[in-house]
JSON list of N, CA and C in Angstrom, two decimals:
[
{"chain": "A", "resi": 152, "resn": "UNK", "atom": "N", "xyz": [5.12, -17.05, -39.64]},
{"chain": "A", "resi": 152, "resn": "UNK", "atom": "CA", "xyz": [5.63, -17.39, -38.33]},
{"chain": "A", "resi": 152, "resn": "UNK", "atom": "C", "xyz": [6.45, -16.23, -37.75]},
{"chain": "A", "resi": 153, "resn": "UNK", "atom": "N", "xyz": [7.28, -15.63, -38.58]},
{"chain": "A", "resi": 153, "resn": "UNK", "atom": "CA", "xyz": [8.13, -14.54, -38.10]},
{"chain": "A", "resi": 153, "resn": "UNK", "atom": "C", "xyz": [7.30, -13.33, -37.70]},
{"chain": "A", "resi": 154, "resn": "UNK", "atom": "N", "xyz": [6.26, -13.04, -38.46]},
{"chain": "A", "resi": 154, "resn": "UNK", "atom": "CA", "xyz": [5.42, -11.88, -38.14]},
{"chain": "A", "resi": 154, "resn": "UNK", "atom": "C", "xyz": [4.66, -12.10, -36.84]},
{"chain": "A", "resi": 155, "resn": "UNK", "atom": "N", "xyz": [4.16, -13.31, -36.62]},
{"chain": "A", "resi": 155, "resn": "UNK", "atom": "CA", "xyz": [3.43, -13.57, -35.38]},
{"chain": "A", "resi": 155, "resn": "UNK", "atom": "C", "xyz": [4.38, -13.54, -34.18]},
{"chain": "A", "resi": 156, "resn": "UNK", "atom": "N", "xyz": [5.60, -14.00, -34.34]},
{"chain": "A", "resi": 156, "resn": "UNK", "atom": "CA", "xyz": [6.58, -13.93, -33.26]},
{"chain": "A", "resi": 156, "resn": "UNK", "atom": "C", "xyz": [6.93, -12.48, -32.96]},
{"chain": "A", "resi": 157, "resn": "UNK", "atom": "N", "xyz": [7.11, -11.68, -34.00]},
{"chain": "A", "resi": 157, "resn": "UNK", "atom": "CA", "xyz": [7.40, -10.26, -33.82]},
{"chain": "A", "resi": 157, "resn": "UNK", "atom": "C", "xyz": [6.22, -9.55, -33.15]},
{"chain": "A", "resi": 158, "resn": "UNK", "atom": "N", "xyz": [5.00, -9.85, -33.57]},
{"chain": "A", "resi": 158, "resn": "UNK", "atom": "CA", "xyz": [3.82, -9.23, -32.96]},
{"chain": "A", "resi": 158, "resn": "UNK", "atom": "C", "xyz": [3.69, -9.63, -31.50]},
{"chain": "A", "resi": 159, "resn": "UNK", "atom": "N", "xyz": [3.95, -10.88, -31.20]},
{"chain": "A", "resi": 159, "resn": "UNK", "atom": "CA", "xyz": [3.88, -11.34, -29.81]},
{"chain": "A", "resi": 159, "resn": "UNK", "atom": "C", "xyz": [4.94, -10.64, -28.95]},
{"chain": "A", "resi": 160, "resn": "UNK", "atom": "N", "xyz": [6.14, -10.49, -29.48]},
{"chain": "A", "resi": 160, "resn": "UNK", "atom": "CA", "xyz": [7.20, -9.80, -28.75]},
{"chain": "A", "resi": 160, "resn": "UNK", "atom": "C", "xyz": [6.87, -8.33, -28.51]},
{"chain": "A", "resi": 161, "resn": "UNK", "atom": "N", "xyz": [6.35, -7.66, -29.52]},
{"chain": "A", "resi": 161, "resn": "UNK", "atom": "CA", "xyz": [5.97, -6.25, -29.36]},
{"chain": "A", "resi": 161, "resn": "UNK", "atom": "C", "xyz": [4.83, -6.11, -28.36]},
{"chain": "A", "resi": 162, "resn": "UNK", "atom": "N", "xyz": [3.86, -6.99, -28.43]},
{"chain": "A", "resi": 162, "resn": "UNK", "atom": "CA", "xyz": [2.74, -6.93, -27.48]},
{"chain": "A", "resi": 162, "resn": "UNK", "atom": "C", "xyz": [3.18, -7.17, -26.05]},
{"chain": "A", "resi": 163, "resn": "UNK", "atom": "N", "xyz": [4.05, -8.15, -25.84]},
{"chain": "A", "resi": 163, "resn": "UNK", "atom": "CA", "xyz": [4.56, -8.43, -24.49]},
{"chain": "A", "resi": 163, "resn": "UNK", "atom": "C", "xyz": [5.38, -7.26, -23.97]},
{"chain": "A", "resi": 164, "resn": "UNK", "atom": "N", "xyz": [6.21, -6.68, -24.84]},
{"chain": "A", "resi": 164, "resn": "UNK", "atom": "CA", "xyz": [7.03, -5.54, -24.45]},
{"chain": "A", "resi": 164, "resn": "UNK", "atom": "C", "xyz": [6.15, -4.35, -24.07]},
{"chain": "A", "resi": 165, "resn": "UNK", "atom": "N", "xyz": [5.11, -4.09, -24.84]},
{"chain": "A", "resi": 165, "resn": "UNK", "atom": "CA", "xyz": [4.20, -2.99, -24.55]},
{"chain": "A", "resi": 165, "resn": "UNK", "atom": "C", "xyz": [3.48, -3.21, -23.22]},
{"chain": "A", "resi": 166, "resn": "UNK", "atom": "N", "xyz": [3.03, -4.42, -22.99]},
{"chain": "A", "resi": 166, "resn": "UNK", "atom": "CA", "xyz": [2.33, -4.72, -21.73]},
{"chain": "A", "resi": 166, "resn": "UNK", "atom": "C", "xyz": [3.26, -4.54, -20.53]},
{"chain": "A", "resi": 167, "resn": "UNK", "atom": "N", "xyz": [4.48, -5.05, -20.62]},
{"chain": "A", "resi": 167, "resn": "UNK", "atom": "CA", "xyz": [5.42, -4.90, -19.50]},
{"chain": "A", "resi": 167, "resn": "UNK", "atom": "C", "xyz": [5.81, -3.45, -19.27]},
{"chain": "A", "resi": 168, "resn": "UNK", "atom": "N", "xyz": [6.01, -2.69, -20.34]},
{"chain": "A", "resi": 168, "resn": "UNK", "atom": "CA", "xyz": [6.34, -1.28, -20.17]},
{"chain": "A", "resi": 168, "resn": "UNK", "atom": "C", "xyz": [5.17, -0.52, -19.54]},
{"chain": "A", "resi": 169, "resn": "UNK", "atom": "N", "xyz": [3.95, -0.84, -19.93]},
{"chain": "A", "resi": 169, "resn": "UNK", "atom": "CA", "xyz": [2.78, -0.18, -19.34]},
{"chain": "A", "resi": 169, "resn": "UNK", "atom": "C", "xyz": [2.71, -0.43, -17.84]},
{"chain": "A", "resi": 170, "resn": "UNK", "atom": "N", "xyz": [2.94, -1.65, -17.42]},
{"chain": "A", "resi": 170, "resn": "UNK", "atom": "CA", "xyz": [2.93, -1.98, -15.99]},
{"chain": "A", "resi": 170, "resn": "UNK", "atom": "C", "xyz": [4.07, -1.26, -15.28]},
{"chain": "A", "resi": 171, "resn": "UNK", "atom": "N", "xyz": [5.26, -1.31, -15.84]},
{"chain": "A", "resi": 171, "resn": "UNK", "atom": "CA", "xyz": [6.43, -0.64, -15.25]},
{"chain": "A", "resi": 171, "resn": "UNK", "atom": "C", "xyz": [6.19, 0.87, -15.15]},
{"chain": "A", "resi": 172, "resn": "UNK", "atom": "N", "xyz": [5.64, 1.45, -16.19]},
{"chain": "A", "resi": 172, "resn": "UNK", "atom": "CA", "xyz": [5.37, 2.89, -16.20]},
{"chain": "A", "resi": 172, "resn": "UNK", "atom": "C", "xyz": [4.37, 3.28, -15.12]},
{"chain": "A", "resi": 173, "resn": "UNK", "atom": "N", "xyz": [3.32, 2.49, -14.99]},
{"chain": "A", "resi": 173, "resn": "UNK", "atom": "CA", "xyz": [2.29, 2.78, -14.00]},
{"chain": "A", "resi": 173, "resn": "UNK", "atom": "C", "xyz": [2.82, 2.66, -12.57]},
{"chain": "A", "resi": 174, "resn": "UNK", "atom": "N", "xyz": [3.61, 1.63, -12.30]},
{"chain": "A", "resi": 174, "resn": "UNK", "atom": "CA", "xyz": [4.06, 1.36, -10.94]},
{"chain": "A", "resi": 174, "resn": "UNK", "atom": "C", "xyz": [5.32, 2.13, -10.54]},
{"chain": "A", "resi": 175, "resn": "UNK", "atom": "N", "xyz": [6.22, 2.39, -11.47]},
{"chain": "A", "resi": 175, "resn": "UNK", "atom": "CA", "xyz": [7.53, 2.93, -11.12]},
{"chain": "A", "resi": 175, "resn": "UNK", "atom": "C", "xyz": [7.75, 4.36, -11.62]},
{"chain": "A", "resi": 176, "resn": "UNK", "atom": "N", "xyz": [7.45, 4.63, -12.86]},
{"chain": "A", "resi": 176, "resn": "UNK", "atom": "CA", "xyz": [7.83, 5.90, -13.47]},
{"chain": "A", "resi": 176, "resn": "UNK", "atom": "C", "xyz": [6.92, 7.08, -13.12]},
{"chain": "A", "resi": 177, "resn": "UNK", "atom": "N", "xyz": [5.66, 6.83, -12.93]},
{"chain": "A", "resi": 177, "resn": "UNK", "atom": "CA", "xyz": [4.73, 7.93, -12.63]},
{"chain": "A", "resi": 177, "resn": "UNK", "atom": "C", "xyz": [4.89, 8.37, -11.18]},
{"chain": "A", "resi": 178, "resn": "UNK", "atom": "N", "xyz": [4.78, 9.68, -10.94]},
{"chain": "A", "resi": 178, "resn": "UNK", "atom": "CA", "xyz": [4.87, 10.14, -9.54]},
{"chain": "A", "resi": 178, "resn": "UNK", "atom": "C", "xyz": [3.64, 9.68, -8.75]},
{"chain": "A", "resi": 179, "resn": "UNK", "atom": "N", "xyz": [3.84, 9.57, -7.45]},
{"chain": "A", "resi": 179, "resn": "UNK", "atom": "CA", "xyz": [2.74, 9.15, -6.58]},
{"chain": "A", "resi": 179, "resn": "UNK", "atom": "C", "xyz": [1.66, 10.22, -6.53]},
{"chain": "A", "resi": 180, "resn": "UNK", "atom": "N", "xyz": [0.40, 9.83, -6.43]},
{"chain": "A", "resi": 180, "resn": "UNK", "atom": "CA", "xyz": [-0.69, 10.81, -6.41]},
{"chain": "A", "resi": 180, "resn": "UNK", "atom": "C", "xyz": [-0.88, 11.44, -5.02]},
{"chain": "A", "resi": 181, "resn": "UNK", "atom": "N", "xyz": [0.16, 12.07, -4.51]},
{"chain": "A", "resi": 181, "resn": "UNK", "atom": "CA", "xyz": [0.09, 12.76, -3.22]},
{"chain": "A", "resi": 181, "resn": "UNK", "atom": "C", "xyz": [0.65, 14.16, -3.39]},
{"chain": "A", "resi": 182, "resn": "UNK", "atom": "N", "xyz": [0.27, 15.06, -2.47]},
{"chain": "A", "resi": 182, "resn": "UNK", "atom": "CA", "xyz": [0.73, 16.45, -2.55]},
{"chain": "A", "resi": 182, "resn": "UNK", "atom": "C", "xyz": [2.23, 16.57, -2.46]},
{"chain": "A", "resi": 183, "resn": "UNK", "atom": "N", "xyz": [2.84, 15.92, -1.49]},
{"chain": "A", "resi": 183, "resn": "UNK", "atom": "CA", "xyz": [4.27, 16.05, -1.24]},
{"chain": "A", "resi": 183, "resn": "UNK", "atom": "C", "xyz": [4.89, 14.66, -1.06]},
{"chain": "A", "resi": 184, "resn": "UNK", "atom": "N", "xyz": [5.31, 14.00, -2.15]},
{"chain": "A", "resi": 184, "resn": "UNK", "atom": "CA", "xyz": [5.85, 12.65, -2.03]},
{"chain": "A", "resi": 184, "resn": "UNK", "atom": "C", "xyz": [7.07, 12.56, -1.12]},
{"chain": "A", "resi": 185, "resn": "UNK", "atom": "N", "xyz": [7.82, 13.65, -0.97]},
{"chain": "A", "resi": 185, "resn": "UNK", "atom": "CA", "xyz": [8.99, 13.64, -0.11]},
{"chain": "A", "resi": 185, "resn": "UNK", "atom": "C", "xyz": [8.67, 13.52, 1.36]},
{"chain": "A", "resi": 186, "resn": "UNK", "atom": "N", "xyz": [7.42, 13.77, 1.73]},
{"chain": "A", "resi": 186, "resn": "UNK", "atom": "CA", "xyz": [7.04, 13.70, 3.14]},
{"chain": "A", "resi": 186, "resn": "UNK", "atom": "C", "xyz": [6.46, 12.33, 3.54]},
{"chain": "A", "resi": 187, "resn": "UNK", "atom": "N", "xyz": [6.44, 11.39, 2.61]},
{"chain": "A", "resi": 187, "resn": "UNK", "atom": "CA", "xyz": [5.93, 10.06, 2.93]},
{"chain": "A", "resi": 187, "resn": "UNK", "atom": "C", "xyz": [6.89, 9.33, 3.86]},
{"chain": "A", "resi": 188, "resn": "UNK", "atom": "N", "xyz": [6.34, 8.55, 4.75]},
{"chain": "A", "resi": 188, "resn": "UNK", "atom": "CA", "xyz": [7.15, 7.77, 5.69]},
{"chain": "A", "resi": 188, "resn": "UNK", "atom": "C", "xyz": [6.75, 6.30, 5.57]},
{"chain": "A", "resi": 189, "resn": "UNK", "atom": "N", "xyz": [7.73, 5.45, 5.55]},
{"chain": "A", "resi": 189, "resn": "UNK", "atom": "CA", "xyz": [7.50, 4.00, 5.50]},
{"chain": "A", "resi": 189, "resn": "UNK", "atom": "C", "xyz": [7.99, 3.42, 6.82]},
{"chain": "A", "resi": 190, "resn": "UNK", "atom": "N", "xyz": [7.07, 2.88, 7.59]},
{"chain": "A", "resi": 190, "resn": "UNK", "atom": "CA", "xyz": [7.41, 2.28, 8.88]},
{"chain": "A", "resi": 190, "resn": "UNK", "atom": "C", "xyz": [7.41, 0.77, 8.69]},
{"chain": "A", "resi": 191, "resn": "UNK", "atom": "N", "xyz": [8.55, 0.14, 8.89]},
{"chain": "A", "resi": 191, "resn": "UNK", "atom": "CA", "xyz": [8.70, -1.26, 8.51]},
{"chain": "A", "resi": 191, "resn": "UNK", "atom": "C", "xyz": [9.06, -2.18, 9.66]},
{"chain": "A", "resi": 192, "resn": "UNK", "atom": "N", "xyz": [8.55, -1.92, 10.84]},
{"chain": "A", "resi": 192, "resn": "UNK", "atom": "CA", "xyz": [8.84, -2.80, 11.97]},
{"chain": "A", "resi": 192, "resn": "UNK", "atom": "C", "xyz": [8.32, -4.20, 11.69]},
{"chain": "A", "resi": 193, "resn": "UNK", "atom": "N", "xyz": [7.08, -4.28, 11.23]},
{"chain": "A", "resi": 193, "resn": "UNK", "atom": "CA", "xyz": [6.51, -5.56, 10.88]},
{"chain": "A", "resi": 193, "resn": "UNK", "atom": "C", "xyz": [5.88, -6.34, 12.03]},
{"chain": "A", "resi": 194, "resn": "UNK", "atom": "N", "xyz": [6.03, -5.88, 13.27]},
{"chain": "A", "resi": 194, "resn": "UNK", "atom": "CA", "xyz": [5.49, -6.61, 14.40]},
{"chain": "A", "resi": 194, "resn": "UNK", "atom": "C", "xyz": [4.49, -5.75, 15.17]},
{"chain": "A", "resi": 195, "resn": "UNK", "atom": "N", "xyz": [3.68, -5.02, 14.46]},
{"chain": "A", "resi": 195, "resn": "UNK", "atom": "CA", "xyz": [2.72, -4.13, 15.12]},
{"chain": "A", "resi": 195, "resn": "UNK", "atom": "C", "xyz": [1.48, -4.90, 15.51]},
{"chain": "A", "resi": 196, "resn": "UNK", "atom": "N", "xyz": [1.07, -4.71, 16.73]},
{"chain": "A", "resi": 196, "resn": "UNK", "atom": "CA", "xyz": [-0.16, -5.33, 17.20]},
{"chain": "A", "resi": 196, "resn": "UNK", "atom": "C", "xyz": [-1.33, -4.39, 16.93]},
{"chain": "A", "resi": 197, "resn": "UNK", "atom": "N", "xyz": [-2.53, -4.89, 17.12]},
{"chain": "A", "resi": 197, "resn": "UNK", "atom": "CA", "xyz": [-3.70, -4.05, 16.90]},
{"chain": "A", "resi": 197, "resn": "UNK", "atom": "C", "xyz": [-3.71, -2.83, 17.83]},
{"chain": "A", "resi": 198, "resn": "UNK", "atom": "N", "xyz": [-3.38, -2.94, 19.12]},
{"chain": "A", "resi": 198, "resn": "UNK", "atom": "CA", "xyz": [-3.37, -1.74, 19.97]},
{"chain": "A", "resi": 198, "resn": "UNK", "atom": "C", "xyz": [-2.40, -0.66, 19.49]},
{"chain": "A", "resi": 199, "resn": "UNK", "atom": "N", "xyz": [-1.25, -1.05, 18.93]},
{"chain": "A", "resi": 199, "resn": "UNK", "atom": "CA", "xyz": [-0.32, -0.05, 18.41]},
{"chain": "A", "resi": 199, "resn": "UNK", "atom": "C", "xyz": [-0.94, 0.64, 17.20]},
{"chain": "A", "resi": 200, "resn": "UNK", "atom": "N", "xyz": [-1.53, -0.12, 16.29]},
{"chain": "A", "resi": 200, "resn": "UNK", "atom": "CA", "xyz": [-2.19, 0.47, 15.12]},
{"chain": "A", "resi": 200, "resn": "UNK", "atom": "C", "xyz": [-3.35, 1.37, 15.56]},
{"chain": "A", "resi": 201, "resn": "UNK", "atom": "N", "xyz": [-4.08, 0.96, 16.57]},
{"chain": "A", "resi": 201, "resn": "UNK", "atom": "CA", "xyz": [-5.20, 1.76, 17.08]},
{"chain": "A", "resi": 201, "resn": "UNK", "atom": "C", "xyz": [-4.69, 3.10, 17.63]},
{"chain": "A", "resi": 202, "resn": "UNK", "atom": "N", "xyz": [-3.55, 3.10, 18.31]},
{"chain": "A", "resi": 202, "resn": "UNK", "atom": "CA", "xyz": [-2.95, 4.34, 18.83]},
{"chain": "A", "resi": 202, "resn": "UNK", "atom": "C", "xyz": [-2.50, 5.25, 17.69]},
{"chain": "A", "resi": 203, "resn": "UNK", "atom": "N", "xyz": [-1.92, 4.68, 16.66]},
{"chain": "A", "resi": 203, "resn": "UNK", "atom": "CA", "xyz": [-1.52, 5.49, 15.50]},
{"chain": "A", "resi": 203, "resn": "UNK", "atom": "C", "xyz": [-2.74, 6.12, 14.86]},
{"chain": "A", "resi": 204, "resn": "UNK", "atom": "N", "xyz": [-3.80, 5.36, 14.68]},
{"chain": "A", "resi": 204, "resn": "UNK", "atom": "CA", "xyz": [-5.03, 5.91, 14.08]},
{"chain": "A", "resi": 204, "resn": "UNK", "atom": "C", "xyz": [-5.65, 6.98, 14.97]},
{"chain": "A", "resi": 205, "resn": "UNK", "atom": "N", "xyz": [-5.60, 6.80, 16.29]},
{"chain": "A", "resi": 205, "resn": "UNK", "atom": "CA", "xyz": [-6.18, 7.78, 17.22]},
{"chain": "A", "resi": 205, "resn": "UNK", "atom": "C", "xyz": [-5.40, 9.10, 17.18]},
{"chain": "A", "resi": 206, "resn": "UNK", "atom": "N", "xyz": [-4.10, 9.03, 16.98]},
{"chain": "A", "resi": 206, "resn": "UNK", "atom": "CA", "xyz": [-3.26, 10.23, 16.96]},
{"chain": "A", "resi": 206, "resn": "UNK", "atom": "C", "xyz": [-2.89, 10.66, 15.55]},
{"chain": "A", "resi": 207, "resn": "UNK", "atom": "N", "xyz": [-3.64, 10.17, 14.58]},
{"chain": "A", "resi": 207, "resn": "UNK", "atom": "CA", "xyz": [-3.33, 10.41, 13.18]},
{"chain": "A", "resi": 207, "resn": "UNK", "atom": "C", "xyz": [-3.22, 11.90, 12.86]},
{"chain": "A", "resi": 208, "resn": "UNK", "atom": "N", "xyz": [-4.12, 12.71, 13.38]},
{"chain": "A", "resi": 208, "resn": "UNK", "atom": "CA", "xyz": [-4.09, 14.13, 13.06]},
{"chain": "A", "resi": 208, "resn": "UNK", "atom": "C", "xyz": [-2.89, 14.83, 13.69]},
{"chain": "A", "resi": 209, "resn": "UNK", "atom": "N", "xyz": [-2.38, 14.32, 14.80]},
{"chain": "A", "resi": 209, "resn": "UNK", "atom": "CA", "xyz": [-1.19, 14.90, 15.42]},
{"chain": "A", "resi": 209, "resn": "UNK", "atom": "C", "xyz": [0.08, 14.49, 14.69]},
{"chain": "A", "resi": 210, "resn": "UNK", "atom": "N", "xyz": [0.11, 13.24, 14.22]},
{"chain": "A", "resi": 210, "resn": "UNK", "atom": "CA", "xyz": [1.33, 12.67, 13.67]},
{"chain": "A", "resi": 210, "resn": "UNK", "atom": "C", "xyz": [1.43, 12.77, 12.15]},
{"chain": "A", "resi": 211, "resn": "UNK", "atom": "N", "xyz": [0.33, 12.50, 11.47]},
{"chain": "A", "resi": 211, "resn": "UNK", "atom": "CA", "xyz": [0.34, 12.35, 10.03]},
{"chain": "A", "resi": 211, "resn": "UNK", "atom": "C", "xyz": [-0.87, 13.02, 9.41]},
{"chain": "A", "resi": 212, "resn": "UNK", "atom": "N", "xyz": [-0.80, 13.23, 8.09]},
{"chain": "A", "resi": 212, "resn": "UNK", "atom": "CA", "xyz": [-2.00, 13.64, 7.35]},
{"chain": "A", "resi": 212, "resn": "UNK", "atom": "C", "xyz": [-2.93, 12.45, 7.16]},
{"chain": "A", "resi": 213, "resn": "UNK", "atom": "N", "xyz": [-2.37, 11.26, 7.17]},
{"chain": "A", "resi": 213, "resn": "UNK", "atom": "CA", "xyz": [-3.15, 10.04, 7.01]},
{"chain": "A", "resi": 213, "resn": "UNK", "atom": "C", "xyz": [-2.28, 8.84, 7.28]},
{"chain": "A", "resi": 214, "resn": "UNK", "atom": "N", "xyz": [-2.90, 7.70, 7.51]},
{"chain": "A", "resi": 214, "resn": "UNK", "atom": "CA", "xyz": [-2.15, 6.48, 7.77]},
{"chain": "A", "resi": 214, "resn": "UNK", "atom": "C", "xyz": [-2.91, 5.30, 7.18]},
{"chain": "A", "resi": 215, "resn": "UNK", "atom": "N", "xyz": [-2.16, 4.33, 6.68]},
{"chain": "A", "resi": 215, "resn": "UNK", "atom": "CA", "xyz": [-2.78, 3.10, 6.22]},
{"chain": "A", "resi": 215, "resn": "UNK", "atom": "C", "xyz": [-1.81, 1.96, 6.42]},
{"chain": "A", "resi": 216, "resn": "UNK", "atom": "N", "xyz": [-2.34, 0.75, 6.43]},
{"chain": "A", "resi": 216, "resn": "UNK", "atom": "CA", "xyz": [-1.52, -0.44, 6.63]},
{"chain": "A", "resi": 216, "resn": "UNK", "atom": "C", "xyz": [-1.59, -1.30, 5.38]},
{"chain": "A", "resi": 217, "resn": "UNK", "atom": "N", "xyz": [-0.48, -1.92, 5.06]},
{"chain": "A", "resi": 217, "resn": "UNK", "atom": "CA", "xyz": [-0.41, -2.82, 3.92]},
{"chain": "A", "resi": 217, "resn": "UNK", "atom": "C", "xyz": [0.57, -3.93, 4.25]},
{"chain": "A", "resi": 218, "resn": "UNK", "atom": "N", "xyz": [0.27, -5.11, 3.79]},
{"chain": "A", "resi": 218, "resn": "UNK", "atom": "CA", "xyz": [1.17, -6.23, 4.00]},
{"chain": "A", "resi": 218, "resn": "UNK", "atom": "C", "xyz": [1.00, -7.23, 2.87]},
{"chain": "A", "resi": 219, "resn": "UNK", "atom": "N", "xyz": [2.09, -7.86, 2.48]},
{"chain": "A", "resi": 219, "resn": "UNK", "atom": "CA", "xyz": [2.02, -8.93, 1.50]},
{"chain": "A", "resi": 219, "resn": "UNK", "atom": "C", "xyz": [1.39, -10.17, 2.13]},
{"chain": "A", "resi": 220, "resn": "UNK", "atom": "N", "xyz": [1.47, -10.25, 3.45]},
{"chain": "A", "resi": 220, "resn": "UNK", "atom": "CA", "xyz": [0.85, -11.35, 4.18]},
{"chain": "A", "resi": 220, "resn": "UNK", "atom": "C", "xyz": [-0.51, -10.88, 4.69]},
{"chain": "A", "resi": 221, "resn": "UNK", "atom": "N", "xyz": [-1.39, -11.80, 4.92]},
{"chain": "A", "resi": 221, "resn": "UNK", "atom": "CA", "xyz": [-2.70, -11.43, 5.43]},
{"chain": "A", "resi": 221, "resn": "UNK", "atom": "C", "xyz": [-2.59, -11.07, 6.92]},
{"chain": "A", "resi": 222, "resn": "UNK", "atom": "N", "xyz": [-3.40, -10.13, 7.34]},
{"chain": "A", "resi": 222, "resn": "UNK", "atom": "CA", "xyz": [-3.45, -9.74, 8.74]},
{"chain": "A", "resi": 222, "resn": "UNK", "atom": "C", "xyz": [-4.86, -9.34, 9.09]},
{"chain": "A", "resi": 223, "resn": "UNK", "atom": "N", "xyz": [-5.15, -9.25, 10.35]},
{"chain": "A", "resi": 223, "resn": "UNK", "atom": "CA", "xyz": [-6.51, -9.03, 10.84]},
{"chain": "A", "resi": 223, "resn": "UNK", "atom": "C", "xyz": [-6.57, -7.70, 11.57]},
{"chain": "A", "resi": 224, "resn": "UNK", "atom": "N", "xyz": [-7.32, -6.74, 11.02]},
{"chain": "A", "resi": 224, "resn": "UNK", "atom": "CA", "xyz": [-7.47, -5.43, 11.66]},
{"chain": "A", "resi": 224, "resn": "UNK", "atom": "C", "xyz": [-8.84, -5.26, 12.30]},
{"chain": "A", "resi": 225, "resn": "UNK", "atom": "N", "xyz": [-9.54, -6.37, 12.50]},
{"chain": "A", "resi": 225, "resn": "UNK", "atom": "CA", "xyz": [-10.85, -6.26, 13.14]},
{"chain": "A", "resi": 225, "resn": "UNK", "atom": "C", "xyz": [-10.70, -5.81, 14.58]},
{"chain": "A", "resi": 226, "resn": "UNK", "atom": "N", "xyz": [-11.71, -5.15, 15.05]},
{"chain": "A", "resi": 226, "resn": "UNK", "atom": "CA", "xyz": [-11.70, -4.73, 16.45]},
{"chain": "A", "resi": 226, "resn": "UNK", "atom": "C", "xyz": [-11.87, -5.95, 17.34]},
{"chain": "A", "resi": 227, "resn": "UNK", "atom": "N", "xyz": [-11.07, -6.06, 18.38]},
{"chain": "A", "resi": 227, "resn": "UNK", "atom": "CA", "xyz": [-11.14, -7.26, 19.22]},
{"chain": "A", "resi": 227, "resn": "UNK", "atom": "C", "xyz": [-12.43, -7.37, 20.02]},
{"chain": "A", "resi": 228, "resn": "UNK", "atom": "N", "xyz": [-13.17, -6.27, 20.21]},
{"chain": "A", "resi": 228, "resn": "UNK", "atom": "CA", "xyz": [-14.40, -6.32, 20.99]},
{"chain": "A", "resi": 228, "resn": "UNK", "atom": "C", "xyz": [-15.62, -6.73, 20.14]},
{"chain": "A", "resi": 229, "resn": "UNK", "atom": "N", "xyz": [-15.45, -6.94, 18.86]},
{"chain": "A", "resi": 229, "resn": "UNK", "atom": "CA", "xyz": [-16.56, -7.34, 18.00]},
{"chain": "A", "resi": 229, "resn": "UNK", "atom": "C", "xyz": [-16.46, -8.82, 17.65]},
{"chain": "A", "resi": 230, "resn": "UNK", "atom": "N", "xyz": [-17.58, -9.47, 17.73]},
{"chain": "A", "resi": 230, "resn": "UNK", "atom": "CA", "xyz": [-17.61, -10.89, 17.38]},
{"chain": "A", "resi": 230, "resn": "UNK", "atom": "C", "xyz": [-17.56, -11.04, 15.86]},
{"chain": "A", "resi": 231, "resn": "UNK", "atom": "N", "xyz": [-16.93, -12.08, 15.40]},
{"chain": "A", "resi": 231, "resn": "UNK", "atom": "CA", "xyz": [-16.88, -12.35, 13.97]},
{"chain": "A", "resi": 231, "resn": "UNK", "atom": "C", "xyz": [-17.54, -13.68, 13.68]},
{"chain": "A", "resi": 232, "resn": "UNK", "atom": "N", "xyz": [-17.98, -13.82, 12.48]},
{"chain": "A", "resi": 232, "resn": "UNK", "atom": "CA", "xyz": [-18.65, -15.06, 12.08]},
{"chain": "A", "resi": 232, "resn": "UNK", "atom": "C", "xyz": [-17.80, -15.86, 11.15]}
]
């Protein structure tokens, strides 16, 4: 019983450290992590995002959107099924 408990504890610790190491400790896979910008307004409409993407080469090396909540980036002029 003690050995299985110890093995389970070591396995859980290894798994959690692997996740922590991957997400937190390793540097980001970008050329210059210090130049990253996080824009956190949270109320961006599709036309604002479209303007950012259109001016991407003037403003940024690249741009992407991410949210913990679902959002819709489909073009408004295209029909969806």
